[in-house]
Amino acid sequence: MRSNTIKLGDARAPHRSLLRACGLDEQDFHKPFIAIVSSHIDIVPGHVHLNDVALFVKKCVRDAGGVPFIFNTIGVCDGIAMGHDGMKYSLASREIIADSVETMLKAHCFDGMICLPNCDKITPGMLMAAVRCNIPTIFASGGPMEAGRSADGKALDLISAFSGAAAKINGKISETELLHIEQNACPTCGSCSGMFTANSMNCLCEAIGIALPGNGTILATSQYRKTLYKKAAKRIVQLADPQGEAANLPRDIITKESIDNAMVLDLAMGGSTNTVLHLLAVANEAGLDYSMRRFNELSEQTPNICRVAPSHDYHIEDVHNSGGIYTILGEIRRGRPGLLNEKVPTISGKKLGKMIDEYDLRSPKALGEMQKMYSVMPSGIKNAKAMSIQSRCRKVADLQLPFDPFDCIRTCENAYSQTGGLAILYGNIAPKGAVVKTAGVLPEMLKHSGPAVIFDSEPEAYEGITTGKVKAGDVVVIRFEGPKGGPGMQEMLGPTAAIKGVNLDNSVALITDGRFSGGTAGACIGHISPEAAAEGPIGRLRDGDMIEIDIPGRTLNVRLSEAELQSRPLASASRSDTAIGGYLARYRAMATSADTGGVVR
């Protein structure tokens, strides 16, 4: 065992003495040491319950025969950090998380690790650390939040609050209406209830094979999460035991083939554009040569069979009751045979194809246990306690769902589109690519041309949109917000929500070298590479330039000759960066553009 380095032999008597002070006894020195990497943080709703989760998992690891140790990471709530300088730290925090987990694992010689992430940068940061350190690892997230409800029963979520705020500023709704949205949009603990970045990444962990089934869709309030955590604890002790079976390590699981599988899932369910950024970063960490162009190749073959908020009224709870991630994968397997690599290993010890057999609710080989797992519904109780809600039915068929599960997760023949929910665009504005969530774009905005209205920061853009500077037909350009330029590559949820809030989402597009929240919908194109701060062409645009967007054609151009574009001087950011220091200054100096994942080098 790796932990023998710190617990066996006469020379390690001081080490054992310190471990005894932590509560260990003689028998513990012959058991695997398991790290429980919690991201419990009281100010992040996706993480506020993770102390209880970590303590439960700790007990489960003990019961399974391991010696558990909890340590914590930092985590930024993108919603709370949104719209001010705090957002500059969000993407940059991913690197801190990866480095801190690596530090703990290497310094203390753990034999295995259970990661308890939930929100945006925490899951990819832990994934980067997992492939870097390459010890047996299982991801077991904190679970998604229940959707909120308005007085008339309409589903609400965080994006409802952002759009409501813009609508109130623009005089579209009253103060009372905004307060009602605010009080009901985020009713429980858990990662925000749509297919935003946090839930997208937790779902992708199932397709990659580093998490057990249900990781991405079992609600944080569901008692069935305890079953998931018990399974994860038992499995990690098995994998960390040198007398047990040979473990599939993170680098055995996270390969080009499994990243392809994850991307197929993402395209099928129209996940967050940030998943592109994070999958590239994880691939980079694993030493894999994985290009943005691969996403378009897969998109051409992958139908978009599931749409979830912000692209639809469905939420993660509805996906779960419809059969979860493995049912989406099952529909892809039925409709597109051979697209998924079913022979890749998973942390369960079974190949992906076998897992689809057993956990696809529509499979004739599905385990009977699946009925129980997929039948836990949202409680509808504000601030319901984590892991507390039991199923009211024994079978999914007995649920009185207010929707058709075969509409929430469609067959390939009945897909929303026969190509995936994400696309990579190229052109003279984005020579190295840009990303758009096609699943969230209105049909009339798939092709759009209009004059550029340029802003050099996210706050400037939000103010310009809400005060009427942007008109129907325009293309909002937000630059100097990439990894270097921000620094930190801020999410543009404020401006995108504002466009919707002032009823311009059917006539205005937005392009940026920054990125979007997973909650963004509309003709919003991000990750433009190279970014303005890296002398990318977006830094040469001027107000009034005609921008041409062709999402089906995968192009993004300005109507200028190459000679004219290159002859223009690069703009300088209109804002002052004199306050940038500390970690952000170091991040800026080392960060790459989005086409390589925004990693530091």
XYZ file of C-alpha atoms in Angstrom:
601
model
C 0.000 0.000 0.000
C 1.176 3.544 -0.695
C 0.420 4.432 2.909
C 3.084 1.957 4.078
C 5.529 4.773 3.336
C 4.271 6.637 6.399
C 3.162 3.818 8.711
C 5.527 0.807 8.582
C 9.021 0.278 9.982
C 10.995 1.553 12.963
C 11.854 4.795 11.182
C 8.162 5.607 10.982
C 7.517 5.526 14.723
C 7.252 9.354 14.778
C 4.740 9.211 11.917
C 2.655 6.586 13.714
C 2.804 8.667 16.859
C 1.251 11.578 15.009
C -1.351 9.305 13.415
C -2.266 7.909 16.847
C -2.914 11.511 17.928
C -5.496 11.617 15.119
C -7.317 8.657 16.665
C -5.756 5.656 14.900
C -5.053 2.399 16.737
C -2.826 -0.597 16.061
C -5.212 -2.306 13.636
C -5.511 0.797 11.449
C -1.884 0.582 10.316
C -2.710 -2.514 8.287
C -5.702 -1.006 6.459
C -5.816 1.241 3.357
C -5.798 4.980 4.021
C -8.635 6.648 2.109
C -8.784 10.391 1.414
C -12.284 11.857 1.477
C -11.875 15.075 -0.480
C -14.794 17.248 0.538
C -15.578 20.664 -0.868
C -17.890 21.681 1.984
C -18.337 25.464 2.008
C -21.078 27.277 3.901
C -21.586 30.028 1.313
C -22.089 27.715 -1.703
C -25.536 26.051 -1.907
C -24.140 23.152 -3.906
C -21.711 22.463 -1.067
C -23.417 23.620 2.108
C -24.481 20.035 2.944
C -21.207 18.327 2.091
C -19.951 18.254 5.679
C -22.832 15.898 6.495
C -22.064 13.928 3.335
C -18.360 13.664 4.181
C -19.086 12.442 7.711
C -21.502 9.838 6.314
C -18.946 8.690 3.742
C -16.303 8.561 6.485
C -18.477 6.131 8.459
C -19.099 4.073 5.307
C -15.357 3.796 4.591
C -14.779 2.656 8.201
C -17.535 0.067 7.873
C -15.966 -1.161 4.611
C -12.591 -1.743 6.259
C -10.672 1.406 5.342
C -9.224 4.247 7.406
C -10.892 7.503 6.289
C -9.408 10.997 6.445
C -11.386 14.093 5.416
C -9.758 17.160 3.946
C -11.389 20.109 2.195
C -10.843 22.238 -0.869
C -11.865 25.784 -1.663
C -14.741 26.463 -4.046
C -16.258 29.510 -5.726
C -20.026 29.886 -6.189
C -20.222 31.272 -9.711
C -23.672 32.726 -9.089
C -22.530 34.731 -6.049
C -19.249 35.696 -7.733
C -21.088 36.797 -10.892
C -21.063 40.413 -12.066
C -18.105 41.682 -10.037
C -14.368 41.063 -9.721
C -14.965 37.876 -7.741
C -15.742 36.065 -10.999
C -12.128 36.526 -12.083
C -11.208 33.916 -9.480
C -13.667 31.246 -10.606
C -11.830 29.490 -13.437
C -8.487 30.264 -11.810
C -9.669 28.396 -8.690
C -9.699 25.158 -10.721
C -5.892 25.168 -10.744
C -5.712 25.864 -6.997
C -8.047 22.925 -6.334
C -6.004 20.578 -8.520
C -2.772 21.698 -6.857
C -4.159 21.456 -3.319
C -5.539 17.943 -3.834
C -2.214 16.859 -5.358
C -0.401 18.351 -2.368
C -2.490 16.438 0.158
C -2.288 13.126 -1.697
C 1.452 13.286 -2.247
C 2.316 14.574 1.234
C 0.295 11.924 3.077
C 0.587 8.862 0.819
C -3.080 7.932 0.541
C -4.082 4.598 -0.987
C -7.362 5.779 -2.528
C -9.617 8.791 -2.820
C -13.315 9.585 -2.833
C -13.985 13.038 -4.280
C -17.081 14.883 -3.067
C -17.392 17.825 -5.471
C -20.491 19.507 -6.815
C -20.093 22.904 -8.432
C -18.426 24.292 -11.481
C -14.627 24.354 -11.016
C -14.444 21.862 -8.179
C -15.303 18.757 -10.234
C -12.803 19.467 -13.064
C -10.153 20.590 -10.574
C -10.460 17.283 -8.722
C -10.455 15.375 -12.030
C -7.187 17.071 -12.973
C -5.688 16.071 -9.631
C -6.970 12.512 -10.016
C -5.185 11.924 -13.335
C -2.108 13.774 -12.086
C -1.732 11.597 -8.966
C -3.248 8.428 -10.477
C -4.383 6.575 -7.356
C -7.712 4.678 -7.135
C -10.424 7.357 -7.233
C -14.211 7.535 -7.247
C -16.261 10.686 -7.739
C -19.450 10.969 -5.685
C -20.977 14.434 -6.058
C -23.276 16.213 -3.634
C -26.191 15.994 -6.075
C -28.389 18.550 -7.852
C -30.787 21.050 -6.316
C -34.534 20.679 -6.684
C -36.138 23.135 -9.114
C -38.129 25.952 -7.570
C -41.782 26.686 -8.286
C -43.661 29.908 -8.943
C -47.107 30.554 -7.520
C -48.673 29.137 -10.704
C -46.480 26.001 -10.601
C -43.954 27.046 -13.242
C -40.434 25.712 -12.702
C -37.886 28.270 -11.513
C -34.102 28.164 -11.202
C -31.144 30.503 -10.778
C -31.467 31.740 -14.358
C -35.016 32.827 -13.574
C -33.537 35.130 -10.927
C -30.882 36.548 -13.262
C -33.428 37.150 -16.024
C -35.876 38.569 -13.503
C -33.300 41.053 -12.241
C -32.674 42.331 -15.778
C -36.411 42.501 -16.438
C -36.962 44.540 -13.245
C -34.145 46.968 -14.147
C -35.764 47.381 -17.571
C -39.228 47.907 -16.069
C -40.664 44.635 -17.414
C -41.696 43.209 -14.019
C -42.496 44.656 -10.598
C -40.477 44.585 -7.394
C -42.982 42.127 -5.906
C -42.635 39.773 -8.874
C -38.844 39.861 -8.645
C -38.948 39.171 -4.910
C -41.174 36.122 -5.487
C -38.679 34.736 -8.028
C -35.772 35.448 -5.690
C -37.444 33.648 -2.792
C -38.350 30.529 -4.782
C -35.701 29.996 -7.484
C -33.219 28.038 -5.342
C -35.250 26.038 -2.794
C -32.777 23.412 -1.511
C -29.129 22.534 -1.191
C -27.436 21.063 -4.250
C -25.923 22.185 -7.542
C -28.283 24.508 -9.456
C -31.187 22.568 -10.953
C -30.647 22.945 -14.711
C -28.087 21.450 -17.069
C -25.610 24.102 -16.074
C -21.866 23.488 -15.751
C -21.916 21.776 -12.347
C -24.552 19.223 -13.279
C -23.079 18.782 -16.757
C -19.692 17.840 -15.278
C -21.208 15.504 -12.666
C -23.204 13.761 -15.411
C -20.124 13.499 -17.631
C -18.283 11.712 -14.799
C -20.764 8.835 -15.257
C -20.045 8.590 -18.990
C -16.284 8.827 -18.432
C -16.598 5.978 -15.924
C -15.025 7.686 -12.891
C -18.376 7.887 -11.026
C -21.087 5.358 -10.248
C -24.567 5.528 -11.866
C -26.794 8.267 -10.487
C -23.885 10.545 -9.579
C -25.142 13.390 -11.766
C -28.930 13.141 -11.364
C -29.907 11.768 -7.925
C -31.115 14.875 -6.085
C -29.122 16.180 -3.121
C -32.269 15.784 -0.997
C -32.815 12.143 -2.040
C -32.176 9.465 0.551
C -30.908 7.275 -2.301
C -27.696 9.307 -2.304
C -26.797 7.384 0.866
C -26.919 4.188 -1.182
C -24.612 5.785 -3.758
C -22.149 6.865 -1.050
C -22.174 3.398 0.578
C -21.371 1.804 -2.788
C -18.583 4.310 -3.442
C -17.033 3.699 -0.011
C -17.138 -0.080 -0.364
C -15.701 0.076 -3.860
C -12.802 2.413 -3.031
C -11.668 0.187 -0.165
C -11.720 -2.796 -2.538
C -9.633 -0.887 -5.096
C -7.144 0.384 -2.511
C -6.546 -3.073 -0.992
C -3.378 -4.569 -2.527
C -4.781 -8.055 -1.909
C -7.884 -7.252 -3.952
C -8.460 -6.953 -7.694
C -6.171 -4.853 -9.856
C -7.531 -1.340 -9.721
C -8.514 0.695 -12.760
C -6.611 3.894 -12.072
C -7.761 7.324 -13.310
C -5.388 7.194 -16.302
C -6.801 3.770 -17.217
C -10.324 5.221 -17.145
C -9.766 8.735 -18.519
C -8.611 8.078 -22.078
C -9.351 9.503 -25.522
C -12.115 6.905 -25.877
C -13.808 7.741 -22.566
C -13.544 11.483 -23.245
C -15.217 10.787 -26.584
C -18.009 9.003 -24.678
C -18.349 11.951 -22.317
C -18.515 14.348 -25.225
C -21.177 12.246 -26.963
C -23.256 12.454 -23.782
C -22.683 16.203 -23.588
C -23.781 16.657 -27.195
C -26.795 14.402 -26.697
C -28.018 16.343 -23.659
C -26.913 19.849 -24.696
C -24.632 20.410 -21.726
C -22.716 23.516 -20.755
C -20.122 25.016 -23.104
C -17.750 25.006 -20.120
C -17.465 21.246 -20.393
C -15.372 21.798 -23.533
C -12.962 23.939 -21.524
C -12.749 21.412 -18.700
C -12.497 18.255 -20.796
C -9.610 19.832 -22.714
C -7.912 20.680 -19.405
C -8.386 17.138 -18.049
C -7.104 15.650 -21.318
C -4.082 17.946 -21.128
C -3.423 16.800 -17.565
C -3.659 13.156 -18.649
C -1.154 13.770 -21.443
C -3.740 13.144 -24.167
C -3.626 14.882 -27.544
C -7.265 15.982 -27.748
C -8.350 18.797 -30.064
C -11.384 21.062 -30.136
C -11.980 19.858 -33.697
C -12.902 16.446 -32.301
C -16.046 17.962 -30.795
C -17.381 18.906 -34.235
C -16.598 15.433 -35.589
C -18.654 13.878 -32.785
C -21.393 16.495 -33.087
C -22.021 15.514 -36.694
C -22.789 11.961 -35.516
C -24.639 12.659 -32.247
C -28.335 13.594 -32.106
C -29.503 16.047 -29.456
C -32.090 13.885 -27.649
C -32.401 15.700 -24.323
C -32.851 19.384 -23.583
C -32.826 20.721 -20.062
C -32.961 24.234 -18.595
C -31.784 26.713 -19.788
C -32.622 25.170 -23.190
C -35.999 23.742 -22.099
C -38.430 23.709 -19.171
C -37.090 20.306 -18.040
C -34.689 20.166 -15.078
C -32.247 17.567 -13.767
C -34.927 16.054 -11.527
C -36.966 15.282 -14.658
C -33.978 13.655 -16.372
C -33.510 11.477 -13.294
C -37.131 10.328 -13.173
C -36.895 9.586 -16.911
C -34.000 7.193 -16.377
C -30.918 9.331 -15.857
C -27.637 9.393 -17.716
C -27.486 5.707 -18.572
C -30.870 5.914 -20.270
C -29.543 8.749 -22.453
C -26.523 6.583 -23.260
C -28.872 3.663 -23.936
C -30.890 5.666 -26.448
C -27.671 6.712 -28.190
C -26.564 3.075 -28.341
C -29.900 2.003 -29.812
C -30.078 4.818 -32.332
C -26.392 5.194 -33.201
C -24.774 1.751 -32.828
C -21.005 1.955 -32.536
C -20.829 5.651 -31.634
C -20.095 4.916 -27.974
C -17.000 2.924 -27.080
C -18.613 0.283 -24.878
C -15.386 -1.572 -24.065
C -13.843 1.177 -21.933
C -13.441 0.338 -18.231
C -15.402 2.049 -15.471
C -14.661 2.417 -11.776
C -17.312 -0.238 -11.065
C -15.062 -2.910 -12.587
C -17.497 -3.435 -15.459
C -17.197 -2.182 -19.036
C -19.382 0.748 -20.077
C -21.559 -1.454 -22.299
C -22.399 -3.718 -19.356
C -23.244 -0.689 -17.220
C -25.640 0.572 -19.905
C -27.293 -2.864 -19.941
C -27.886 -2.710 -16.196
C -28.651 0.969 -15.554
C -30.550 2.065 -18.676
C -34.129 2.110 -17.396
C -35.410 1.144 -20.858
C -33.074 -1.837 -21.204
C -34.578 -5.335 -20.889
C -31.487 -6.236 -18.822
C -31.910 -3.358 -16.342
C -31.400 -4.267 -12.698
C -34.510 -4.282 -10.515
C -32.793 -1.813 -8.208
C -33.092 0.819 -10.935
C -36.801 1.167 -10.287
C -36.057 2.316 -6.751
C -33.209 4.646 -7.724
C -35.085 6.462 -10.483
C -38.363 6.753 -8.570
C -37.246 9.301 -5.951
C -39.009 12.576 -6.791
C -38.329 16.117 -5.585
C -39.799 16.919 -2.180
C -41.168 20.372 -2.974
C -40.109 21.371 0.557
C -38.012 24.498 0.953
C -34.647 23.788 2.565
C -35.366 20.053 2.677
C -32.466 18.312 4.406
C -29.867 16.552 2.295
C -30.275 12.778 1.878
C -33.674 12.814 3.597
C -36.393 12.244 0.978
C -37.580 8.689 0.324
C -39.333 7.357 -2.752
C -43.112 7.363 -2.580
C -43.344 4.557 -5.141
C -41.693 1.209 -5.761
C -41.602 1.574 -9.532
C -41.040 4.474 -11.895
C -44.193 3.463 -13.773
C -46.195 4.284 -10.636
C -44.964 7.885 -10.533
C -47.523 10.479 -11.539
C -45.113 12.525 -13.596
C -46.383 15.820 -15.035
C -44.470 15.128 -18.261
C -43.706 12.340 -20.704
C -40.330 10.668 -19.928
C -40.002 9.785 -23.632
C -40.122 13.506 -24.396
C -37.585 14.410 -21.706
C -35.192 11.719 -22.997
C -36.119 11.170 -26.622
C -35.223 8.426 -29.043
C -32.706 9.241 -31.761
C -35.468 9.105 -34.363
C -37.395 11.767 -32.423
C -34.372 13.921 -31.580
C -34.532 17.691 -31.281
C -31.833 17.722 -33.944
C -29.740 15.085 -35.662
C -26.533 16.858 -34.657
C -25.249 17.566 -31.179
C -26.141 20.349 -28.758
C -22.697 22.003 -28.912
C -20.632 23.259 -31.850
C -17.169 24.681 -32.495
C -17.044 27.648 -34.880
C -14.009 28.855 -36.838
C -13.315 31.943 -38.934
C -11.301 35.128 -39.112
C -12.498 36.194 -35.655
C -11.764 32.760 -34.128
C -8.874 31.075 -35.995
C -8.456 28.555 -33.166
C -12.133 28.108 -32.472
C -15.118 29.285 -30.449
C -17.922 27.388 -28.699
C -21.711 27.694 -28.824
C -24.491 25.693 -27.182
C -26.633 25.051 -30.265
C -29.319 23.382 -28.145
C -30.098 26.775 -26.605
C -30.184 28.832 -29.812
C -33.514 29.877 -31.301
C -33.955 28.667 -34.915
C -34.088 32.217 -36.252
C -30.699 32.970 -34.661
C -28.743 30.026 -36.083
C -27.633 32.388 -38.845
C -27.245 36.050 -37.966
C -25.335 39.075 -39.173
C -25.274 42.471 -37.570
C -23.136 45.419 -36.486
C -20.724 44.961 -33.608
C -21.340 46.811 -30.344
C -18.070 46.443 -28.477
C -17.444 46.309 -24.728
C -14.129 45.662 -23.010
C -15.586 44.077 -19.888
C -18.586 42.113 -18.652
C -19.905 44.922 -16.361
C -19.769 47.443 -19.229
C -21.752 45.061 -21.419
C -24.411 44.439 -18.756
C -24.912 48.167 -18.284
C -25.004 48.781 -22.043
C -27.625 46.085 -22.610
C -29.914 47.086 -19.727
C -29.755 50.814 -20.558
C -30.627 50.469 -24.248
C -27.254 50.835 -25.968
C -27.821 47.488 -27.689
C -30.572 47.340 -30.325
C -32.330 44.553 -32.193
C -30.050 43.056 -34.842
C -26.780 43.950 -33.085
C -23.931 41.610 -32.176
C -22.580 42.293 -28.694
C -18.793 41.809 -28.544
C -17.199 41.381 -25.099
C -13.426 41.096 -25.205
C -10.423 41.185 -22.876
C -12.259 38.669 -20.701
C -10.269 35.546 -21.649
C -7.971 33.638 -19.268
C -5.218 36.260 -19.618
C -7.357 39.270 -20.385
C -9.857 38.990 -17.533
C -7.796 37.652 -16.038
C -9.719 34.519 -15.199
C -12.191 34.229 -18.090
C -15.340 35.530 -16.431
C -18.705 33.941 -17.133
C -21.111 36.176 -19.052
C -24.350 35.115 -17.381
C -25.201 38.711 -16.502
C -25.147 40.028 -20.089
C -26.818 36.934 -21.562
C -29.569 37.014 -18.953
C -29.939 40.743 -19.601
C -30.435 40.142 -23.333
C -33.252 37.755 -22.476
C -34.604 40.068 -19.792
C -35.014 42.965 -22.260
C -36.588 40.661 -24.861
C -33.745 40.805 -27.383
C -32.811 37.098 -27.312
C -34.513 36.540 -30.684
C -32.617 39.341 -32.422
C -29.242 39.926 -30.698
C -26.177 37.669 -30.639
C -23.216 37.847 -28.266
C -19.609 36.817 -28.912
C -16.757 36.868 -26.393
C -13.297 35.574 -25.574
C -14.727 34.982 -22.123
C -17.076 32.143 -21.312
C -20.671 31.546 -20.331
C -22.428 30.050 -17.380
C -23.946 26.645 -18.017
C -27.182 28.542 -17.453
C -26.717 30.565 -20.623
C -29.043 30.103 -23.580
C -29.298 32.012 -26.835
C -26.989 32.910 -29.712
C -24.033 33.258 -27.363
C -20.598 32.294 -28.675
C -17.698 32.085 -26.229
C -14.126 30.845 -25.801
C -12.986 32.820 -28.885
C -9.351 31.881 -29.411
C -6.848 33.400 -29.479
C -8.243 35.891 -26.978
C -7.767 39.654 -27.314
C -5.040 39.720 -24.649
C -3.120 37.114 -26.671
C -3.357 39.324 -29.790
C -6.336 37.491 -31.218
C -8.346 39.094 -34.062
C -11.257 39.889 -31.713
C -8.941 42.620 -30.414
C -8.993 44.291 -33.858
C -12.775 44.656 -34.142
C -14.453 48.078 -34.121
C -17.968 49.274 -33.424
C -20.125 48.860 -36.499
C -18.110 46.030 -38.082
C -20.482 43.517 -39.649
C -20.246 40.203 -37.816
C -21.462 37.081 -39.631
C -22.507 34.024 -37.618
C -23.365 30.735 -39.316
C -23.821 28.052 -36.669
C -24.902 25.264 -39.075
C -21.900 26.162 -41.255
C -19.654 26.327 -38.148
C -18.263 29.767 -39.034
C -17.728 33.102 -37.264
C -16.366 35.976 -39.337
C -16.155 39.736 -39.598
C -16.917 41.126 -43.050
C -13.379 42.373 -43.699
C -10.559 41.197 -45.919
C -7.685 39.448 -44.175
C -5.376 42.298 -45.191
C -7.668 44.957 -43.732
C -8.185 43.032 -40.494
C -4.460 42.443 -39.967
C -3.582 46.054 -40.781
C -5.620 47.334 -37.873
C -3.838 48.011 -34.572
C -4.793 45.821 -31.644
C -7.085 47.577 -29.201
C -6.103 48.078 -25.604
C -8.568 47.275 -22.857
C -10.437 50.408 -21.850
C -10.433 49.428 -18.164
C -7.491 49.762 -15.795
C -5.813 46.619 -14.460
C -3.745 48.303 -11.781
C -5.550 46.348 -9.035
C -4.558 42.941 -10.442
C -2.014 41.320 -8.141
C -1.456 38.228 -6.027
C -2.658 34.912 -7.405
C -4.519 36.489 -10.338
C -1.318 38.140 -11.554
C 0.468 34.779 -11.456
C -2.458 33.094 -13.219
C -2.467 35.751 -15.955
C 1.238 35.250 -16.581
C 0.820 31.485 -17.111
C -2.693 31.013 -18.545
C -3.311 29.730 -22.071
C -6.291 30.574 -24.298
C -9.501 28.560 -24.181
C -8.649 26.277 -27.106
C -6.177 24.482 -24.827
C -8.491 24.485 -21.807
C -7.324 27.700 -20.163
C -4.643 25.732 -18.303
C -1.538 27.271 -16.773
C 1.887 26.648 -18.294
